[in-house]
CSV table of C-alpha atoms (C1' of nucleotides) in Angstrom, one decimal:
chain,number,residue,atom,x,y,z
A,29,UNK,CA,0.0,0.0,-0.1
A,30,UNK,CA,2.0,2.9,-1.2
A,31,UNK,CA,-0.8,5.3,-1.4
A,32,UNK,CA,-3.2,6.6,1.3
A,33,UNK,CA,-6.8,7.6,1.0
A,34,UNK,CA,-7.7,10.9,2.6
A,35,UNK,CA,-9.4,9.0,5.3
A,36,UNK,CA,-6.4,6.8,6.2
A,37,UNK,CA,-4.1,9.8,6.0
A,38,UNK,CA,-6.3,11.8,8.4
A,39,UNK,CA,-6.6,8.9,10.9
A,40,UNK,CA,-2.8,8.3,10.9
A,41,UNK,CA,-2.0,11.9,10.9
A,42,UNK,CA,-4.5,12.8,13.7
A,43,UNK,CA,-6.3,15.5,11.8
A,44,UNK,CA,-9.6,15.9,10.1
A,45,UNK,CA,-10.1,15.2,6.4
A,46,UNK,CA,-11.5,18.6,6.1
A,47,UNK,CA,-8.2,20.0,7.3
A,48,UNK,CA,-6.2,17.8,4.8
A,49,UNK,CA,-8.4,19.2,1.9
A,50,UNK,CA,-7.9,22.6,3.4
A,51,UNK,CA,-4.1,22.2,3.6
A,52,UNK,CA,-4.1,20.9,0.0
A,53,UNK,CA,-6.1,23.9,-1.1
A,54,UNK,CA,-3.4,26.0,0.3
A,55,UNK,CA,-0.7,24.1,-1.6
A,56,UNK,CA,0.9,22.7,1.7
A,57,UNK,CA,0.4,19.0,0.6
A,58,UNK,CA,-0.3,17.4,-2.7
A,59,UNK,CA,-2.0,14.3,-4.1
A,60,UNK,CA,-2.5,12.2,-7.0
A,61,UNK,CA,-6.2,11.4,-8.2
A,62,UNK,CA,-7.7,7.9,-9.1
A,63,UNK,CA,-9.4,7.6,-12.2
A,64,UNK,CA,-12.5,8.2,-10.2
A,65,UNK,CA,-11.2,11.7,-9.1
A,66,UNK,CA,-10.3,10.6,-5.4
A,67,UNK,CA,-7.2,11.8,-3.8
A,68,UNK,CA,-4.2,9.4,-3.0
A,69,UNK,CA,-1.3,10.3,-0.8
A,70,UNK,CA,2.2,9.2,-0.5
A,71,UNK,CA,3.4,8.0,2.7
A,72,UNK,CA,5.6,11.1,3.0
A,73,UNK,CA,2.6,13.1,3.3
A,74,UNK,CA,2.5,12.0,6.9
A,75,UNK,CA,5.5,13.6,7.7
A,76,UNK,CA,4.7,16.7,6.0
A,77,UNK,CA,1.6,17.1,8.0
A,78,UNK,CA,3.5,16.2,11.1
A,79,UNK,CA,5.7,19.1,10.2
A,80,UNK,CA,2.8,21.2,9.6
A,81,UNK,CA,1.3,20.6,12.9
A,82,UNK,CA,4.4,21.0,14.8
A,83,UNK,CA,5.3,24.3,13.0
A,84,UNK,CA,2.0,25.5,14.2
A,85,UNK,CA,2.6,24.7,17.7
A,86,UNK,CA,5.8,26.8,17.4
A,87,UNK,CA,3.7,29.7,16.2
A,88,UNK,CA,4.0,29.7,12.4
A,89,UNK,CA,1.2,30.6,10.1
A,90,UNK,CA,0.1,28.3,7.4
A,91,UNK,CA,1.6,30.8,5.0
A,92,UNK,CA,5.0,30.7,6.7
A,93,UNK,CA,4.8,26.9,6.7
A,94,UNK,CA,4.0,26.9,3.1
A,95,UNK,CA,7.0,29.1,2.5
A,96,UNK,CA,9.2,26.6,4.4
A,97,UNK,CA,7.8,23.7,2.6
A,98,UNK,CA,8.4,25.4,-0.8
A,99,UNK,CA,12.2,25.2,0.0
A,100,UNK,CA,12.1,21.3,0.0
A,101,UNK,CA,13.6,19.7,-3.1
A,102,UNK,CA,10.8,19.0,-5.4
A,103,UNK,CA,12.3,16.0,-7.3
A,104,UNK,CA,12.5,13.8,-4.4
A,105,UNK,CA,11.2,12.8,-1.0
A,106,UNK,CA,12.7,15.0,1.7
A,107,UNK,CA,15.4,13.4,3.8
A,108,UNK,CA,16.0,13.7,7.3
A,109,UNK,CA,18.4,16.5,6.8
A,110,UNK,CA,15.9,18.4,4.9
A,111,UNK,CA,13.5,18.3,7.7
A,112,UNK,CA,16.5,19.1,10.1
A,113,UNK,CA,17.1,22.2,8.1
A,114,UNK,CA,13.6,23.6,8.4
A,115,UNK,CA,13.0,22.7,12.0
A,116,UNK,CA,16.4,24.1,13.1
A,117,UNK,CA,15.0,27.5,12.1
A,118,UNK,CA,12.2,27.3,14.7
A,119,UNK,CA,14.9,27.2,17.7
A,120,UNK,CA,15.5,30.9,17.9
A,121,UNK,CA,11.9,31.7,17.6
A,122,UNK,CA,11.0,29.6,20.6
A,123,UNK,CA,13.9,31.3,22.5
A,124,UNK,CA,12.4,34.5,21.7
A,125,UNK,CA,9.1,33.6,22.8
A,126,UNK,CA,10.4,32.4,26.0
A,127,UNK,CA,12.4,35.5,26.7
A,128,UNK,CA,9.2,37.8,25.9
A,129,UNK,CA,7.1,35.7,28.4
A,130,UNK,CA,9.8,35.8,30.9
A,131,UNK,CA,10.0,39.7,30.5
A,132,UNK,CA,6.3,39.9,30.9
A,133,UNK,CA,6.3,37.8,33.9
A,134,UNK,CA,9.3,39.7,35.6
A,135,UNK,CA,7.3,42.9,35.0
A,136,UNK,CA,4.3,41.3,36.4
A,137,UNK,CA,6.2,40.6,39.7
A,138,UNK,CA,7.5,44.1,40.0
A,139,UNK,CA,4.1,45.3,39.3
A,140,UNK,CA,2.4,43.1,41.8
A,141,UNK,CA,4.8,44.8,44.2
A,142,UNK,CA,3.4,48.3,43.1
A,143,UNK,CA,-0.1,47.2,42.1
A,144,UNK,CA,-0.3,50.2,39.8
A,145,UNK,CA,-1.0,49.0,36.5
A,146,UNK,CA,-0.8,52.5,35.3
A,147,UNK,CA,-0.3,53.4,31.9
A,148,UNK,CA,2.4,55.8,32.4
A,149,UNK,CA,4.6,54.6,35.1
A,150,UNK,CA,4.0,50.9,35.0
A,151,UNK,CA,6.6,48.8,33.2
A,152,UNK,CA,3.9,46.2,32.6
A,153,UNK,CA,1.6,48.6,30.7
A,154,UNK,CA,4.7,50.1,28.8
A,155,UNK,CA,5.9,47.5,26.6
A,156,UNK,CA,8.7,49.4,25.1
A,157,UNK,CA,9.9,46.2,23.4
A,158,UNK,CA,6.5,45.6,21.9
A,159,UNK,CA,7.4,46.8,18.4
A,160,UNK,CA,9.7,44.1,17.7
A,161,UNK,CA,7.3,41.8,19.5
A,162,UNK,CA,4.3,41.5,17.4
A,163,UNK,CA,4.6,39.6,14.4
A,164,UNK,CA,6.6,36.9,15.8
A,165,UNK,CA,3.5,34.6,15.8
A,166,UNK,CA,1.2,33.1,18.2
A,167,UNK,CA,2.5,30.2,20.3
A,168,UNK,CA,-0.6,28.5,20.8
A,169,UNK,CA,-3.8,29.3,18.9
A,170,UNK,CA,-6.7,28.1,20.9
A,171,UNK,CA,-9.9,28.3,18.7
A,172,UNK,CA,-9.1,25.4,16.2
A,173,UNK,CA,-8.8,23.1,19.2
A,174,UNK,CA,-12.4,23.0,20.0
A,175,UNK,CA,-13.4,20.4,17.3
A,176,UNK,CA,-10.3,19.2,15.7
A,177,UNK,CA,-8.8,15.8,16.2
B,21,UNK,CA,-12.3,67.0,34.1
B,22,UNK,CA,-13.6,64.0,35.8
B,23,UNK,CA,-15.0,62.4,32.7
B,24,UNK,CA,-13.3,61.5,29.3
B,25,UNK,CA,-14.6,61.5,26.1
B,26,UNK,CA,-14.2,58.2,24.0
B,27,UNK,CA,-11.6,59.9,21.9
B,28,UNK,CA,-9.5,61.2,24.9
B,29,UNK,CA,-9.7,57.7,26.5
B,30,UNK,CA,-8.7,56.2,23.3
B,31,UNK,CA,-5.8,58.4,23.0
B,32,UNK,CA,-4.6,58.1,26.6
B,33,UNK,CA,-5.1,54.5,26.7
B,34,UNK,CA,-3.5,53.8,23.2
B,35,UNK,CA,-6.3,51.8,21.7
B,36,UNK,CA,-8.8,52.7,19.0
B,37,UNK,CA,-12.0,54.0,19.6
B,38,UNK,CA,-13.6,51.3,17.8
B,39,UNK,CA,-11.9,48.9,20.1
B,40,UNK,CA,-13.4,50.8,23.2
B,41,UNK,CA,-16.7,50.6,21.9
B,42,UNK,CA,-16.4,46.8,21.2
B,43,UNK,CA,-15.0,46.3,24.8
B,44,UNK,CA,-18.1,48.2,26.1
B,45,UNK,CA,-20.3,46.0,24.1
B,46,UNK,CA,-18.7,43.1,25.5
B,47,UNK,CA,-19.4,44.5,29.0
B,48,UNK,CA,-15.7,45.0,29.9
B,49,UNK,CA,-16.1,48.7,30.6
B,50,UNK,CA,-19.0,50.9,31.1
B,51,UNK,CA,-19.8,54.5,30.4
B,52,UNK,CA,-22.5,57.1,31.3
B,53,UNK,CA,-24.1,59.1,28.7
B,54,UNK,CA,-24.4,62.8,28.1
B,55,UNK,CA,-27.9,64.3,27.3
B,56,UNK,CA,-26.7,64.1,23.7
B,57,UNK,CA,-26.2,60.3,24.0
B,58,UNK,CA,-22.3,60.5,23.9
B,59,UNK,CA,-20.2,58.2,26.3
B,60,UNK,CA,-18.3,59.6,29.1
B,61,UNK,CA,-15.8,57.5,31.0
B,62,UNK,CA,-14.3,57.5,34.3
B,63,UNK,CA,-10.5,57.9,35.0
B,64,UNK,CA,-10.5,54.7,36.3
B,65,UNK,CA,-11.5,53.2,32.9
B,66,UNK,CA,-7.9,54.0,31.9
B,67,UNK,CA,-6.7,51.5,34.3
B,68,UNK,CA,-9.3,48.9,33.3
B,69,UNK,CA,-8.1,49.3,29.8
B,70,UNK,CA,-4.4,48.8,30.8
B,71,UNK,CA,-5.7,45.7,32.6
B,72,UNK,CA,-7.4,44.6,29.5
B,73,UNK,CA,-4.4,44.9,27.2
B,74,UNK,CA,-2.0,43.4,29.7
B,75,UNK,CA,-4.2,40.5,30.2
B,76,UNK,CA,-4.5,40.0,26.4
B,77,UNK,CA,-0.7,39.9,26.3
B,78,UNK,CA,-0.9,37.2,29.1
B,79,UNK,CA,-3.1,35.3,26.8
B,80,UNK,CA,-6.4,35.6,28.3
B,81,UNK,CA,-9.4,35.9,26.0
B,82,UNK,CA,-11.8,38.9,26.4
B,83,UNK,CA,-14.4,36.4,27.9
B,84,UNK,CA,-11.9,35.6,30.6
B,85,UNK,CA,-10.9,39.1,31.1
B,86,UNK,CA,-14.5,39.9,31.4
B,87,UNK,CA,-15.1,37.2,34.2
B,88,UNK,CA,-12.1,38.5,36.0
B,89,UNK,CA,-13.3,42.1,35.8
B,90,UNK,CA,-16.7,40.9,37.1
B,91,UNK,CA,-15.0,39.8,40.2
B,92,UNK,CA,-14.2,43.4,41.1
B,93,UNK,CA,-16.4,45.2,43.7
B,94,UNK,CA,-19.0,47.1,42.0
B,95,UNK,CA,-19.8,49.7,44.4
B,96,UNK,CA,-16.4,51.5,44.4
B,97,UNK,CA,-13.5,52.1,42.2
B,98,UNK,CA,-11.0,49.1,42.3
B,99,UNK,CA,-8.1,49.7,44.6
B,100,UNK,CA,-4.4,48.5,44.0
B,101,UNK,CA,-5.1,45.4,46.0
B,102,UNK,CA,-8.1,44.6,43.7
B,103,UNK,CA,-5.9,44.9,40.8
B,104,UNK,CA,-3.1,43.0,42.5
B,105,UNK,CA,-5.4,40.2,43.3
B,106,UNK,CA,-6.4,39.7,39.7
B,107,UNK,CA,-2.9,40.1,38.0
B,108,UNK,CA,-1.3,37.7,40.7
B,109,UNK,CA,-3.4,34.9,39.0
B,110,UNK,CA,-1.7,35.5,35.7
B,111,UNK,CA,1.8,34.3,37.2
B,112,UNK,CA,1.2,30.6,37.1
B,113,UNK,CA,-0.3,31.0,33.6
B,114,UNK,CA,3.0,32.6,32.5
B,115,UNK,CA,5.0,29.8,34.2
B,116,UNK,CA,3.0,27.2,32.5
B,117,UNK,CA,3.5,28.9,29.0
B,118,UNK,CA,7.3,29.2,29.6
B,119,UNK,CA,7.3,25.6,30.6
B,120,UNK,CA,5.4,24.3,27.7
B,121,UNK,CA,7.4,26.5,25.0
B,122,UNK,CA,10.8,25.1,26.8
B,123,UNK,CA,9.4,21.5,26.3
B,124,UNK,CA,8.5,22.0,22.8
B,125,UNK,CA,12.2,23.5,22.3
B,126,UNK,CA,13.9,20.8,24.1
B,127,UNK,CA,11.9,18.1,22.1
B,128,UNK,CA,12.9,20.0,19.1
B,129,UNK,CA,16.6,19.7,20.1
B,130,UNK,CA,16.5,16.0,20.3
B,131,UNK,CA,14.4,15.8,17.2
B,132,UNK,CA,16.9,17.8,15.3
B,133,UNK,CA,19.4,15.2,16.5
B,134,UNK,CA,17.2,12.4,15.0
B,135,UNK,CA,15.7,14.4,12.3
B,136,UNK,CA,12.8,12.1,12.1
B,137,UNK,CA,9.5,14.1,12.8
B,138,UNK,CA,7.9,10.7,12.7
B,139,UNK,CA,4.4,10.6,13.9
B,140,UNK,CA,4.9,7.6,16.0
B,141,UNK,CA,8.3,7.8,17.4
B,142,UNK,CA,9.2,11.3,17.7
B,143,UNK,CA,8.3,13.1,20.7
B,144,UNK,CA,7.8,16.4,19.0
B,145,UNK,CA,4.9,15.1,17.1
B,146,UNK,CA,3.7,13.2,20.2
B,147,UNK,CA,2.7,15.8,22.6
B,148,UNK,CA,1.5,13.7,25.3
B,149,UNK,CA,0.9,16.6,27.4
B,150,UNK,CA,-1.1,18.3,24.9
B,151,UNK,CA,-4.5,17.7,26.5
B,152,UNK,CA,-3.7,20.1,29.2
B,153,UNK,CA,-2.0,22.5,27.0
B,154,UNK,CA,-4.7,23.7,24.7
B,155,UNK,CA,-6.9,26.1,26.3
B,156,UNK,CA,-4.3,27.9,28.2
B,157,UNK,CA,-4.6,30.6,25.7
B,158,UNK,CA,-2.6,32.2,23.2
B,159,UNK,CA,0.4,34.3,24.2
B,160,UNK,CA,0.5,36.8,21.5
B,161,UNK,CA,-2.2,36.9,18.9
B,162,UNK,CA,-0.8,38.2,15.7
B,163,UNK,CA,-3.7,39.1,13.4
B,164,UNK,CA,-5.1,42.3,15.1
B,165,UNK,CA,-1.6,44.0,15.2
B,166,UNK,CA,-1.9,44.8,11.7
B,167,UNK,CA,-4.1,48.0,12.0
B,168,UNK,CA,-4.4,48.5,15.5
B,169,UNK,CA,-3.0,51.4,17.5
C,6,DG,C1',-25.4,80.5,15.6
C,7,DC,C1',-22.2,78.4,12.5
C,8,DC,C1',-18.9,75.1,11.3
C,9,DG,C1',-16.1,71.4,11.5
C,10,DA,C1',-14.4,67.8,14.2
C,11,DA,C1',-15.9,64.4,17.1
C,12,DC,C1',-19.5,61.5,18.3
C,13,DC,C1',-23.5,58.1,17.4
C,14,DT,C1',-25.6,53.2,15.7
C,15,DC,C1',-25.6,49.3,13.0
C,16,DA,C1',-24.3,46.3,9.8
C,17,DA,C1',-20.9,44.4,6.9
C,18,DC,C1',-16.2,43.1,6.5
C,19,DC,C1',-11.5,41.4,7.8
C,20,DT,C1',-8.0,37.6,8.9
C,21,DT,C1',-6.8,32.6,10.2
C,22,DC,C1',-8.0,28.0,10.1
C,23,DC,C1',-10.6,25.4,9.5
C,24,DT,C1',-15.8,22.6,10.0
C,25,DT,C1',-20.3,21.6,8.2
C,26,DC,C1',-23.5,21.0,4.7
C,27,DA,C1',-25.9,19.6,0.5
C,28,DA,C1',-26.0,17.0,-3.4
C,29,DG,C1',-23.9,13.8,-5.8
C,30,DT,C1',-20.1,10.1,-7.2
C,31,DC,C1',-17.0,6.1,-6.4
C,32,DC,C1',-14.9,2.1,-4.1
C,33,DG,C1',-14.6,-2.5,-2.4
C,34,DT,C1',-16.8,-6.1,-0.4
C,35,DC,C1',-20.5,-9.7,-0.3
D,30,DG,C1',-24.2,-6.0,-9.2
D,31,DA,C1',-25.9,-4.0,-5.3
D,32,DC,C1',-25.0,-1.8,-0.9
D,33,DG,C1',-23.1,1.4,2.3
D,34,DG,C1',-19.4,3.8,3.6
D,35,DA,C1',-15.9,6.8,1.8
D,36,DC,C1',-15.1,10.1,-1.3
D,37,DT,C1',-16.2,14.6,-4.4
D,38,DT,C1',-17.0,19.9,-4.8
D,39,DG,C1',-18.3,24.4,-3.6
D,40,DA,C1',-20.4,27.5,-0.6
D,41,DA,C1',-21.4,28.9,3.9
D,42,DG,C1',-20.6,29.1,8.6
D,43,DG,C1',-17.9,30.2,12.8
D,44,DA,C1',-14.9,32.0,16.4
D,45,DA,C1',-11.9,36.3,18.1
D,46,DG,C1',-11.1,40.7,18.2
D,47,DG,C1',-11.9,44.0,16.1
D,48,DT,C1',-12.0,47.8,11.8
D,49,DT,C1',-14.5,50.4,8.3
D,50,DG,C1',-18.4,52.6,6.3
D,51,DA,C1',-22.7,55.0,5.7
D,52,DG,C1',-25.7,58.2,7.3
D,53,DG,C1',-26.8,60.9,10.7
D,54,DT,C1',-26.2,63.9,15.5
D,55,DT,C1',-23.7,66.7,18.9
D,56,DC,C1',-20.2,69.5,20.9
D,57,DG,C1',-17.5,73.4,21.5
D,58,DG,C1',-15.1,77.5,19.9
D,59,DC,C1',-15.3,81.7,17.4
DNA sequence: GCCGAACCTCAACCTTCCTTCAAGTCCGTC
DNA sequence: GACGGACTTGAAGGAAGGTTGAGGTTCGGC
């Protein structure tokens, strides 16, 4: 069995079939069609979806993920070192996120001391480093967890 | 000047007037009306908005923030210790978030070592602690940063 | 008392990441 | 070859957190 139906792929990847079609519509994964127009996926799509889901947990948008996936060689199945290269790029991102939250936490601590929450004087409310913070991506997006899987 | 117009409030709080009306529609803040039906806000609303924005940065949804705000005494203006009580609750949340990202990062490290990203064998793809992770809220939601402020 | 800036409401729209539905087709097993 | 479960497409819906616009009113300074 070299090819997977969308149902099998969904089950094994732990995502809904609707999500798989959605990913495909966004160009994140691809399939071949049977004569009856049904999708069939290569085994390697499993890893591709694993990559997508993990990248989402790291905070990348599907668009960014698509861009990353687009850098994979298109003649052959990606190797470990291909995946390695992509996932290595997440590391600094996670480091940043941790730093940012730690900063917030530390400010919260001093703010709990003062109890102020004032707009002008409180460090918590004055995120001077905010400019560079937004745009780094969400760490965990909640909404889609309601029904998925 | 004990009362603020929505424009002044918006400017001083650093949010758009549309956001203020939106918060009010969600019951997060309140106003009195002039005879001409315009909103007027108390000074303390500034702090309330500071609380809202910071709580959002901590990862709370507006609904959760509303629930927290609802625990404030309704006869009087909240004191420092009121705000103190609420913001103290954020601390463990931030700690959790940090832990979660660190765990993800560490798994990523070991995964980079193996390069697998396999669904069955890779710790990264097998977030066994996921059940308790989702629902803690996003740390930084990106979308609304495009036009806000 | 006039004028422009600021305010009002309500509805529609935006983005991301999907899910759900309807109406119809295919696949594989008995 | 029939049956039921799995698959197809496209459009619509949904949640969060707002923004934008239209059409109209009010405020405050000169």
